[in-house]
Coordinates of C-alpha atoms and ligand atoms in Angstrom, one line a residue:
M1 CA -20.4 -16.4 0.5
V2 CA -22.5 -15.2 3.4
K3 CA -23.7 -11.6 3.7
F4 CA -23.1 -9.8 7.0
T5 CA -26.9 -9.4 7.3
E6 CA -27.2 -13.2 7.6
L7 CA -24.9 -13.5 10.6
N8 CA -27.3 -12.3 13.4
I9 CA -25.3 -9.2 14.0
S10 CA -26.9 -6.3 15.9
E11 CA -28.3 -3.4 13.8
S12 CA -25.8 -0.9 15.1
T13 CA -22.7 -3.1 14.3
L14 CA -24.2 -4.0 10.9
K15 CA -24.5 -0.3 10.2
S16 CA -20.8 0.2 11.1
V17 CA -19.8 -2.8 8.9
R18 CA -21.8 -1.3 6.0
R19 CA -20.1 2.0 6.5
M20 CA -16.7 0.2 6.2
G21 CA -17.9 -1.0 2.8
F22 CA -18.1 -4.7 3.7
E23 CA -21.0 -6.7 2.4
E24 CA -20.0 -10.3 2.2
A25 CA -18.1 -12.0 5.0
T26 CA -14.7 -13.5 4.1
P27 CA -14.4 -17.3 4.9
I28 CA -12.7 -16.7 8.2
Q29 CA -15.3 -14.2 9.2
E30 CA -18.1 -16.6 8.2
G31 CA -16.3 -19.4 10.1
T32 CA -15.8 -17.5 13.4
I33 CA -18.2 -14.7 13.9
R34 CA -21.2 -16.9 14.8
L35 CA -19.0 -19.2 17.0
G36 CA -17.5 -16.2 18.6
M37 CA -20.9 -14.7 19.4
E38 CA -21.9 -18.0 21.0
G39 CA -19.0 -17.4 23.4
K40 CA -16.7 -20.2 22.2
D41 CA -13.0 -20.1 22.5
I42 CA -11.5 -20.0 19.0
I43 CA -8.2 -20.5 17.3
G44 CA -8.6 -18.8 13.9
Q45 CA -6.1 -19.4 11.1
A46 CA -6.5 -18.0 7.7
Q47 CA -4.2 -16.5 5.0
T48 CA -2.9 -13.0 5.3
G49 CA -5.1 -10.1 4.3
T50 CA -8.4 -12.1 4.6
G51 CA -10.1 -10.1 7.3
K52 CA -9.1 -11.7 10.6
T53 CA -9.4 -8.4 12.5
T54 CA -13.1 -8.1 11.7
A55 CA -13.5 -11.9 12.4
F56 CA -12.6 -11.3 16.0
G57 CA -13.7 -7.7 16.1
I58 CA -17.4 -8.3 15.6
P59 CA -17.9 -10.8 18.4
L60 CA -15.8 -8.6 20.6
I61 CA -17.8 -5.5 19.9
E62 CA -21.1 -7.3 20.1
K63 CA -20.3 -8.5 23.6
I64 CA -19.5 -5.1 25.1
D65 CA -22.1 -3.8 27.5
T66 CA -22.1 0.0 26.8
R67 CA -23.7 0.8 30.1
D68 CA -20.7 -0.7 31.9
G69 CA -17.6 1.5 32.1
N70 CA -15.2 -1.3 33.0
V71 CA -12.6 -2.8 30.6
Q72 CA -14.5 -5.8 29.2
G73 CA -12.3 -6.7 26.2
L74 CA -8.5 -7.0 25.9
V75 CA -6.6 -7.4 22.7
I76 CA -2.9 -8.1 22.7
A77 CA -0.9 -7.4 19.6
P78 CA 2.9 -7.9 19.1
T79 CA 3.8 -4.4 17.8
R80 CA 2.8 -0.8 18.5
E81 CA 1.9 -0.2 14.9
L82 CA -0.4 -3.2 14.9
A83 CA -2.0 -2.2 18.2
I84 CA -2.9 1.2 16.6
Q85 CA -4.2 -0.4 13.5
V86 CA -6.4 -2.9 15.3
S87 CA -7.8 -0.3 17.6
E88 CA -8.7 1.8 14.6
E89 CA -10.6 -1.1 13.0
L90 CA -12.3 -1.9 16.3
Y91 CA -13.3 1.8 16.6
K92 CA -14.9 1.7 13.2
L93 CA -16.7 -1.5 14.0
G94 CA -18.0 -0.1 17.3
K95 CA -18.7 3.4 16.1
D96 CA -22.5 3.0 15.9
K97 CA -22.6 1.3 19.2
N98 CA -20.4 3.9 20.8
V99 CA -17.9 1.5 22.2
R100 CA -14.9 3.2 23.8
I101 CA -11.6 1.9 22.7
L102 CA -8.0 2.7 23.8
S103 CA -4.7 1.5 22.6
V104 CA -1.6 1.5 24.9
F105 CA 1.9 0.7 23.8
G106 CA 5.5 1.4 24.6
G107 CA 7.2 4.6 23.5
Q108 CA 4.1 6.7 24.2
E109 CA 4.1 8.9 27.3
I110 CA 2.7 6.8 30.1
G111 CA 1.1 9.7 31.9
R112 CA -1.1 10.4 28.9
Q113 CA -2.1 6.8 28.8
I114 CA -3.0 6.8 32.5
R115 CA -5.2 9.8 32.0
A116 CA -6.9 8.1 29.0
L117 CA -7.4 5.0 31.0
K118 CA -9.5 7.0 33.5
N119 CA -12.0 7.8 30.7
R120 CA -13.4 4.3 31.2
P121 CA -12.5 2.6 27.9
Q122 CA -14.3 -0.7 27.4
I123 CA -11.8 -2.3 25.1
I124 CA -8.0 -2.0 25.4
V125 CA -5.6 -2.9 22.6
G126 CA -2.0 -3.1 23.7
T127 CA 1.4 -4.5 23.4
P128 CA 2.5 -7.0 26.0
G129 CA 5.2 -4.9 27.7
R130 CA 3.1 -1.8 28.2
L131 CA 0.1 -3.8 29.3
L132 CA 2.1 -5.4 32.0
D133 CA 3.4 -2.0 33.0
H134 CA -0.1 -0.7 33.5
I135 CA -1.2 -3.9 35.3
N136 CA 1.8 -3.5 37.7
R137 CA 1.0 0.2 38.3
R138 CA -2.6 -0.8 38.9
T139 CA -3.7 1.7 36.3
L140 CA -5.3 -1.1 34.3
K141 CA -7.8 -3.4 35.9
L142 CA -8.7 -6.5 34.1
E143 CA -11.1 -8.2 36.5
N144 CA -14.1 -7.5 34.4
V145 CA -12.6 -8.6 31.1
N146 CA -14.7 -11.3 29.5
T147 CA -13.0 -11.4 26.1
L148 CA -9.3 -11.8 25.5
V149 CA -7.9 -11.7 21.9
L150 CA -4.4 -12.5 20.9
D151 CA -3.8 -11.2 17.4
E152 CA -0.7 -12.8 15.7
A153 CA -0.9 -15.3 18.5
D154 CA 2.0 -17.5 17.3
E155 CA 4.4 -14.6 17.3
M156 CA 3.5 -13.6 20.8
L157 CA 3.6 -17.1 22.2
N158 CA 7.1 -17.4 20.9
M159 CA 9.8 -17.4 23.5
G160 CA 10.3 -13.9 24.8
F161 CA 6.7 -13.0 24.9
I162 CA 5.2 -16.1 26.4
E163 CA 6.0 -15.1 30.0
D164 CA 4.5 -11.7 29.5
I165 CA 1.4 -13.1 27.9
Q166 CA 1.0 -15.6 30.8
S167 CA 1.3 -12.8 33.4
I168 CA -1.3 -10.7 31.6
M169 CA -3.6 -13.7 31.3
S170 CA -3.3 -14.4 35.0
N171 CA -5.0 -11.0 35.6
V172 CA -7.9 -11.8 33.4
P173 CA -10.8 -13.9 34.9
E174 CA -10.6 -17.6 33.9
T175 CA -14.3 -17.4 32.9
R176 CA -13.2 -15.3 29.9
Q177 CA -13.6 -16.2 26.3
T178 CA -10.3 -16.4 24.5
L179 CA -9.8 -15.8 20.7
L180 CA -6.5 -16.5 19.0
F181 CA -5.8 -15.4 15.5
S182 CA -2.9 -15.7 13.0
A183 CA -2.1 -16.6 9.4
T184 CA 0.4 -19.1 10.7
M185 CA 0.1 -21.5 13.7
P186 CA 2.9 -24.0 13.9
D187 CA 1.7 -27.1 15.8
P188 CA 3.9 -26.8 18.9
I189 CA 2.7 -23.2 19.3
R190 CA -0.9 -24.3 18.8
R191 CA -0.5 -26.8 21.6
I192 CA 0.8 -24.2 24.0
A193 CA -2.1 -21.9 23.0
E194 CA -4.7 -24.6 23.7
K195 CA -3.4 -24.8 27.3
F196 CA -4.8 -21.3 27.8
M197 CA -8.2 -22.1 26.3
K198 CA -11.3 -24.0 27.0
T199 CA -11.8 -26.7 24.4
P200 CA -11.2 -24.2 21.6
E201 CA -12.8 -24.6 18.2
I202 CA -10.1 -24.6 15.6
V203 CA -11.3 -22.7 12.5
K204 CA -8.7 -23.2 9.9
I205 CA -9.6 -21.9 6.5
K206 CA -8.6 -24.7 4.2
S207 CA -6.5 -23.8 1.3
K208 CA -4.0 -25.6 -0.8
E209 CA -1.3 -23.1 0.0
M210 CA -0.5 -21.0 3.0
T211 CA 0.0 -17.9 1.0
V212 CA -2.8 -16.3 -1.0
E213 CA -3.1 -17.1 -4.7
N214 CA -3.2 -13.5 -5.8
I215 CA 0.5 -13.0 -4.9
E216 CA 2.9 -14.0 -7.6
Q217 CA 6.0 -15.4 -5.9
F218 CA 9.5 -15.2 -7.4
F219 CA 13.0 -15.8 -6.3
V220 CA 16.2 -14.3 -7.6
K221 CA 19.4 -16.2 -7.1
S222 CA 22.2 -13.8 -6.7
V223 CA 25.4 -13.3 -4.9
E224 CA 25.4 -10.8 -2.0
R225 CA 27.2 -8.0 -3.8
E226 CA 25.0 -8.0 -6.8
K227 CA 21.7 -7.9 -4.9
F228 CA 21.4 -4.2 -4.7
D229 CA 21.8 -3.4 -8.4
I230 CA 19.3 -6.2 -9.2
L231 CA 16.9 -4.6 -6.7
S232 CA 17.1 -1.2 -8.3
R233 CA 16.7 -2.7 -11.8
L234 CA 13.6 -4.6 -10.6
L235 CA 12.2 -1.5 -9.1
N236 CA 12.7 0.3 -12.4
V237 CA 11.0 -2.4 -14.4
H238 CA 8.2 -3.2 -11.9
Q239 CA 7.4 0.4 -11.1
P240 CA 5.6 -0.6 -7.9
E241 CA 2.7 1.5 -6.6
L242 CA 4.1 1.1 -3.1
A243 CA 6.8 -1.4 -2.2
I244 CA 8.2 -2.9 1.0
V245 CA 11.8 -4.1 1.0
F246 CA 12.6 -6.4 3.9
G247 CA 16.2 -6.6 5.3
R248 CA 17.5 -9.0 7.9
T249 CA 19.1 -6.5 10.3
K250 CA 18.7 -2.9 11.4
R251 CA 21.9 -1.9 9.9
R252 CA 20.8 -3.5 6.7
V253 CA 17.6 -1.5 6.7
D254 CA 19.4 1.8 7.4
E255 CA 21.9 1.1 4.6
L256 CA 19.3 0.0 2.1
A257 CA 17.1 3.0 2.8
H258 CA 20.1 5.3 2.4
A259 CA 21.2 3.6 -0.8
L260 CA 17.8 3.7 -2.3
N261 CA 17.7 7.4 -1.7
I262 CA 21.0 7.9 -3.4
R263 CA 19.6 6.0 -6.4
G264 CA 16.8 8.5 -6.4
Y265 CA 13.9 6.6 -4.8
L266 CA 11.7 8.0 -2.1
A267 CA 12.5 5.4 0.6
E268 CA 12.5 5.3 4.4
G269 CA 13.5 2.7 6.9
I270 CA 11.6 1.4 9.8
H271 CA 12.9 -0.8 12.7
G272 CA 12.8 -1.3 16.4
D273 CA 15.7 1.1 17.2
L274 CA 13.8 4.1 15.9
S275 CA 11.8 6.3 18.2
Q276 CA 8.1 5.7 18.3
A277 CA 7.4 9.1 16.9
K278 CA 9.8 8.4 13.9
R279 CA 8.2 5.0 13.3
M280 CA 4.7 6.5 13.3
S281 CA 5.7 9.3 11.0
V282 CA 7.4 7.0 8.5
L283 CA 4.4 4.8 8.4
K284 CA 2.1 7.7 8.0
Q285 CA 4.1 9.1 5.1
F286 CA 4.1 5.7 3.5
K287 CA 0.3 5.4 3.8
A288 CA -0.1 8.8 2.4
N289 CA 2.1 7.8 -0.6
K290 CA 4.7 10.4 0.3
I291 CA 7.2 7.6 0.4
D292 CA 7.2 4.9 -2.2
I293 CA 9.4 2.3 -0.6
L294 CA 9.3 1.2 3.0
V295 CA 12.4 -0.6 4.1
A296 CA 11.8 -2.8 7.1
T297 CA 12.9 -5.5 9.4
D298 CA 10.3 -8.1 10.4
V299 CA 8.8 -5.6 12.9
A300 CA 6.7 -4.2 10.1
A301 CA 5.6 -7.5 8.8
R302 CA 3.0 -8.7 11.2
G303 CA -0.5 -7.8 10.5
L304 CA 0.0 -4.4 8.9
D305 CA -2.6 -3.5 6.4
I306 CA -1.5 -0.8 4.0
S307 CA -3.5 -0.5 0.8
G308 CA -1.5 0.1 -2.4
V309 CA 1.4 -2.2 -1.5
S310 CA 1.9 -3.9 -4.9
H311 CA 5.3 -5.4 -4.4
V312 CA 7.3 -7.0 -1.6
Y313 CA 11.0 -7.6 -1.9
N314 CA 12.8 -9.8 0.5
F315 CA 16.3 -8.4 0.1
D316 CA 17.4 -11.1 2.5
I317 CA 15.5 -14.4 2.6
P318 CA 13.9 -14.7 6.0
Q319 CA 15.2 -17.2 8.5
D320 CA 11.9 -18.9 9.2
P321 CA 9.1 -19.7 6.8
E322 CA 6.4 -18.1 9.0
S323 CA 8.2 -14.7 8.6
Y324 CA 8.1 -15.3 4.9
V325 CA 4.4 -15.8 4.9
H326 CA 3.8 -12.6 7.0
R327 CA 6.2 -10.5 5.0
I328 CA 4.8 -11.3 1.6
G329 CA 1.3 -11.0 3.0
R330 CA 1.7 -7.2 3.1
T331 CA 0.7 -7.3 -0.5
G332 CA -2.2 -9.2 -2.2
R333 CA -4.6 -8.1 0.6
A334 CA -8.4 -8.1 0.4
G335 CA -8.4 -9.8 -3.0
K336 CA -5.9 -7.4 -4.7
K337 CA -3.0 -8.6 -6.7
G338 CA 0.6 -8.6 -5.5
V339 CA 4.1 -9.6 -6.4
A340 CA 6.8 -10.9 -4.1
V341 CA 10.4 -11.3 -4.9
T342 CA 12.9 -13.1 -2.6
F343 CA 16.7 -12.8 -3.0
V344 CA 18.6 -15.9 -2.3
T345 CA 22.3 -16.3 -2.2
P346 CA 23.7 -19.6 -3.6
R347 CA 24.5 -20.8 0.0
E348 CA 20.9 -20.0 1.1
M349 CA 19.1 -22.2 -1.4
G350 CA 18.3 -24.7 1.3
Y351 CA 16.2 -22.0 3.0
L352 CA 14.2 -21.5 -0.1
S353 CA 13.2 -25.2 -0.1
I354 CA 12.1 -24.9 3.6
V355 CA 10.0 -21.9 2.8
E356 CA 8.4 -23.6 -0.2
R357 CA 7.7 -26.7 1.9
T358 CA 5.9 -24.7 4.5
T359 CA 3.9 -22.6 2.1
K360 CA 3.3 -25.5 -0.2
K361 CA 4.0 -23.2 -3.1
K362 CA 6.9 -23.1 -5.5
M363 CA 8.5 -19.8 -6.2
E364 CA 9.3 -19.1 -9.8
A365 CA 12.9 -18.3 -10.8
L366 CA 13.1 -14.7 -11.9
V367 CA 15.7 -13.6 -14.4
P368 CA 17.1 -10.3 -13.2
P369 CA 16.6 -7.5 -15.8
T370 CA 19.7 -6.3 -17.5
A371 CA 20.8 -2.7 -17.1
D372 CA 19.4 -1.9 -20.5
E373 CA 16.0 -3.4 -19.6
A374 CA 15.9 -1.3 -16.4
V375 CA 16.7 1.8 -18.4
I376 CA 13.7 1.1 -20.6
G377 CA 11.6 1.2 -17.4
L378 CA 13.1 4.5 -16.5
Q379 CA 12.4 5.9 -20.0
R380 CA 8.8 4.9 -19.7
V381 CA 8.6 6.9 -16.5
A382 CA 10.2 9.9 -18.2
V383 CA 7.7 9.7 -21.0
E384 CA 4.9 9.6 -18.5
Q385 CA 6.4 12.5 -16.6
L386 CA 6.5 14.6 -19.7
E387 CA 3.0 13.7 -20.7
T388 CA 1.6 14.5 -17.3
M389 CA 3.3 17.8 -17.3
T390 CA 2.0 18.6 -20.8
E391 CA -1.6 17.6 -19.7
K392 CA -1.4 19.9 -16.7
N393 CA -1.3 22.8 -19.1
N394 CA 0.4 25.3 -16.8
L395 CA 3.7 25.7 -18.5
G396 CA 3.6 29.5 -18.7
S397 CA 6.9 31.0 -19.7
Y398 CA 8.3 27.6 -20.5
R399 CA 6.2 27.7 -23.6
E400 CA 8.0 30.8 -24.9
L401 CA 11.4 29.1 -24.2
A402 CA 10.2 26.1 -26.1
T403 CA 9.1 28.2 -29.1
E404 CA 12.5 29.8 -29.1
M405 CA 14.3 26.5 -29.0
L406 CA 12.2 25.0 -31.7
E407 CA 13.4 27.7 -34.0
K408 CA 16.9 26.5 -33.6
H409 CA 16.5 22.7 -33.2
D410 CA 14.6 19.8 -34.5
A411 CA 11.5 19.0 -32.5
V412 CA 12.3 15.3 -32.2
D413 CA 15.8 16.0 -31.0
L414 CA 14.5 18.4 -28.4
I415 CA 12.0 15.9 -26.9
A416 CA 14.6 13.2 -27.0
A417 CA 17.0 15.4 -25.1
A418 CA 14.4 16.2 -22.5
L419 CA 13.6 12.5 -22.1
K420 CA 17.3 11.7 -21.8
T421 CA 17.7 14.4 -19.1
L422 CA 14.8 12.9 -17.1
T423 CA 16.1 9.4 -17.5
K424 CA 19.1 9.4 -15.2
D425 CA 20.9 6.1 -15.2
P426 CA 20.8 5.3 -11.5
E427 CA 23.6 2.8 -11.5
D428 CA 26.1 5.6 -11.9
A429 CA 25.5 6.5 -8.2
P430 CA 27.8 4.5 -6.0
V431 CA 26.2 3.1 -2.8
Q432 CA 27.5 1.3 0.2
I433 CA 25.9 -1.9 1.4
T434 CA 27.8 -3.9 3.9
E435 CA 27.7 -7.6 3.0
E436 CA 25.6 -9.7 5.4
R437 CA 26.8 -13.1 6.2
P438 CA 24.5 -15.7 4.6
L439 CA 22.3 -17.7 6.9
P440 CA 24.1 -20.7 8.3
S441 CA 24.3 -23.4 5.7
R442 CA 21.4 -25.8 5.8
G443 CA 23.1 -29.0 6.6
G444 CA 21.2 -32.0 7.9
G445 CA 20.3 -30.3 11.2
G446 CA 16.8 -29.6 12.2
Y447 CA 15.4 -26.2 11.5
K448 CA 15.6 -23.9 14.5
G449 CA 13.1 -21.1 14.7
K450 CA 13.6 -18.0 16.8
G451 CA 12.2 -19.5 19.9
G452 CA 13.8 -22.8 19.7
G453 CA 10.4 -24.2 20.3
R454 CA 9.2 -24.0 16.7
S455 CA 9.7 -27.0 14.7
S456 CA 7.6 -26.6 11.6
G457 CA 10.5 -27.3 9.4
G458 CA 12.1 -29.7 11.9
G459 CA 11.9 -32.8 9.8
Y460 CA 13.6 -31.1 6.8
K461 CA 16.9 -32.4 5.9
G462 CA 18.5 -29.7 3.8
K463 CA 20.1 -30.8 0.6
G464 CA 23.1 -28.7 1.5
G465 CA 23.6 -25.5 -0.4
G466 CA 22.4 -26.5 -3.8
G467 CA 19.1 -28.2 -3.1
R468 CA 17.4 -26.7 -6.1
S469 CA 18.3 -27.0 -9.7
S470 CA 18.2 -23.4 -10.7
G471 CA 19.6 -24.1 -14.2
G472 CA 16.3 -24.0 -16.0
G473 CA 15.3 -20.6 -15.0
Y474 CA 18.6 -19.0 -15.3
K475 CA 20.4 -20.0 -18.4
G476 CA 18.5 -19.3 -21.5
R477 CA 17.5 -15.8 -20.7
R478 CA 15.7 -15.5 -23.9
E479 CA 13.1 -18.1 -23.6
S480 CA 12.4 -17.8 -19.9
S481 CA 12.5 -14.1 -19.5
S482 CA 9.1 -13.4 -20.8
S483 CA 7.4 -16.1 -18.8
S484 CA 9.2 -15.4 -15.6
R485 CA 8.8 -11.7 -15.5
P486 CA 6.3 -10.7 -12.9
S487 CA 3.4 -8.9 -14.4
G488 CA 2.8 -5.5 -13.1
G489 CA 5.5 -4.2 -15.3
G490 CA 2.8 -2.4 -17.2
R491 CA 1.7 -0.5 -14.2
P492 CA 1.6 3.2 -14.6
G493 CA 4.9 4.6 -13.5
R494 CA 4.4 5.2 -9.9
T495 CA 7.7 4.8 -8.2
R496 CA 8.8 8.4 -8.1
R497 CA 12.3 9.5 -8.1
H498 CA 13.7 12.6 -6.5
E499 CA 13.6 15.4 -8.8
S500 CA 17.0 17.0 -8.7
Ligands
ATP601 N1 -15.7 -8.7 4.5 C1 -14.8 -7.9 3.9 N2 -15.0 -7.4 2.7 C2 -14.1 -6.6 2.1 N3 -12.9 -6.2 2.7 C3 -12.7 -6.7 3.9 C4 -13.6 -7.6 4.6 N4 -13.0 -7.8 5.8 C5 -11.9 -7.2 5.9 N5 -11.6 -6.5 4.8 C6 -10.4 -5.7 4.5 O1 -9.4 -6.6 4.2 C7 -8.1 -6.0 4.6 C8 -7.3 -7.1 5.4 O2 -7.9 -7.3 6.6 P1 -7.1 -7.7 7.9 O3 -6.0 -6.7 8.2 O4 -8.1 -8.0 9.0 O5 -6.4 -9.1 7.4 P2 -5.7 -10.2 8.3 O6 -6.4 -11.5 7.9 O7 -5.7 -9.9 9.7 O8 -4.3 -10.2 7.7 P3 -2.8 -10.5 8.5 O9 -2.7 -12.0 8.6 O10 -1.8 -9.9 7.5 O11 -2.9 -9.9 9.8 C9 -8.4 -4.8 5.4 O12 -8.1 -3.7 4.6 C10 -9.9 -4.9 5.7 O13 -10.5 -3.6 5.7
MG602 MG1 -4.3 -9.4 11.1

């Protein structure tokens, strides 16, 4: 481990880094900061949550000439939320140097952005569409840009974004330095990327697996219609601090968020059809722990860094393995522990194998908790609620009522009744979840990613639907249940339920 003080970083940036609480560089930071400061083009690949933002952020900040009011650095990110997050981190890194940073993204009033662009920002962080918009309106001039960063490069070089990226790049001088970062970089995408770069250094942090070790990974085999009850039971047993539930479609996300609310959880959905204001407010509430469960499509997966996310549930198994890596990577960040649970319908078992081949990590079969076990989780929460209330010591007139009641009833009976009232069995509440069609059966055909151009799983010949012998983990609930339960069950009851 190298300390930031050993990396030849300027005093002002070092001061900012120290203020952020960083002392030792993570491996990707150690591997790329020096090279980046030497002006090299870099393809940086390292697991989720290992500090890639700072890895490109420091060389970028160091290169800015603060006497020059032109845009000198451009960062492109796939989503608005990520653009905001990256600009915030760059702001912190450049605070002591007084670097001016601006984020631009769709959904935000363009007039306001145009005015902000006149304040001579030196680094722009933006999403492809809005950046192009500003380029075309000539409100953004890129002829002085000497550093270009693509965060989540593989996602953006996927079909759909590639033309936008190319147009943006054609407005940036060729003499620029180009930095490309992502946790995943399928070979064909990397080859495309190299075309935009000058003999890039490939810094790939070697690890046995593509996902971080501190995430415990499980799968639950379940038919579609039972998934939701299993999810609620898991939530009751795990008691996540914060959880993200991923669904395949927007309708799915809306229905799941609604159903979770009916079952008493504080959940909100986030997906591309929501207004920018709504997306931002949901994320803000989640970060402030006002919501416990964020239900999301893949939009929210890439790059988001939200501390406290202890559990990720893939209510639907993602179609491509890269999505899986990014989704579960929302937990287990910066060395913290996390749990990921992926639901798989019997017909989708082939996809599970594809994911495992890509990540080089086997998921453990998880035995779903029974309704009784889930109730035990809820009871524990009720006990904690009562205890917290008692400790707060502001019960006022309730104490008089309690004294009166104690004259008539047994104390144990009374507490038991209070606990029972607090422990509402959620499965009584009916919910509506439309069945999703399972992913197309994995026959012998090659794996087709979103863009058609990805082929990381191409050579895989699915074993049909039943590629995995799930017998071991499933039968024999007794012996396997203790070993296959994710830890974290002992967490203090955090997932609050609506008080009604
Ligand atoms: N050197 C460091 N020491 C301690 N914490 C760090 C260090 N560098 C970054 N972090 C913290 O680690 C967390 C994850 O960082 P970051 O978001 O950059 O990860 P990432 O590698 O970009 O992940 P993803 O692939 O999901 O985008 C952040 O909260 C960040 O503040
Ligand atoms: Mg990142």
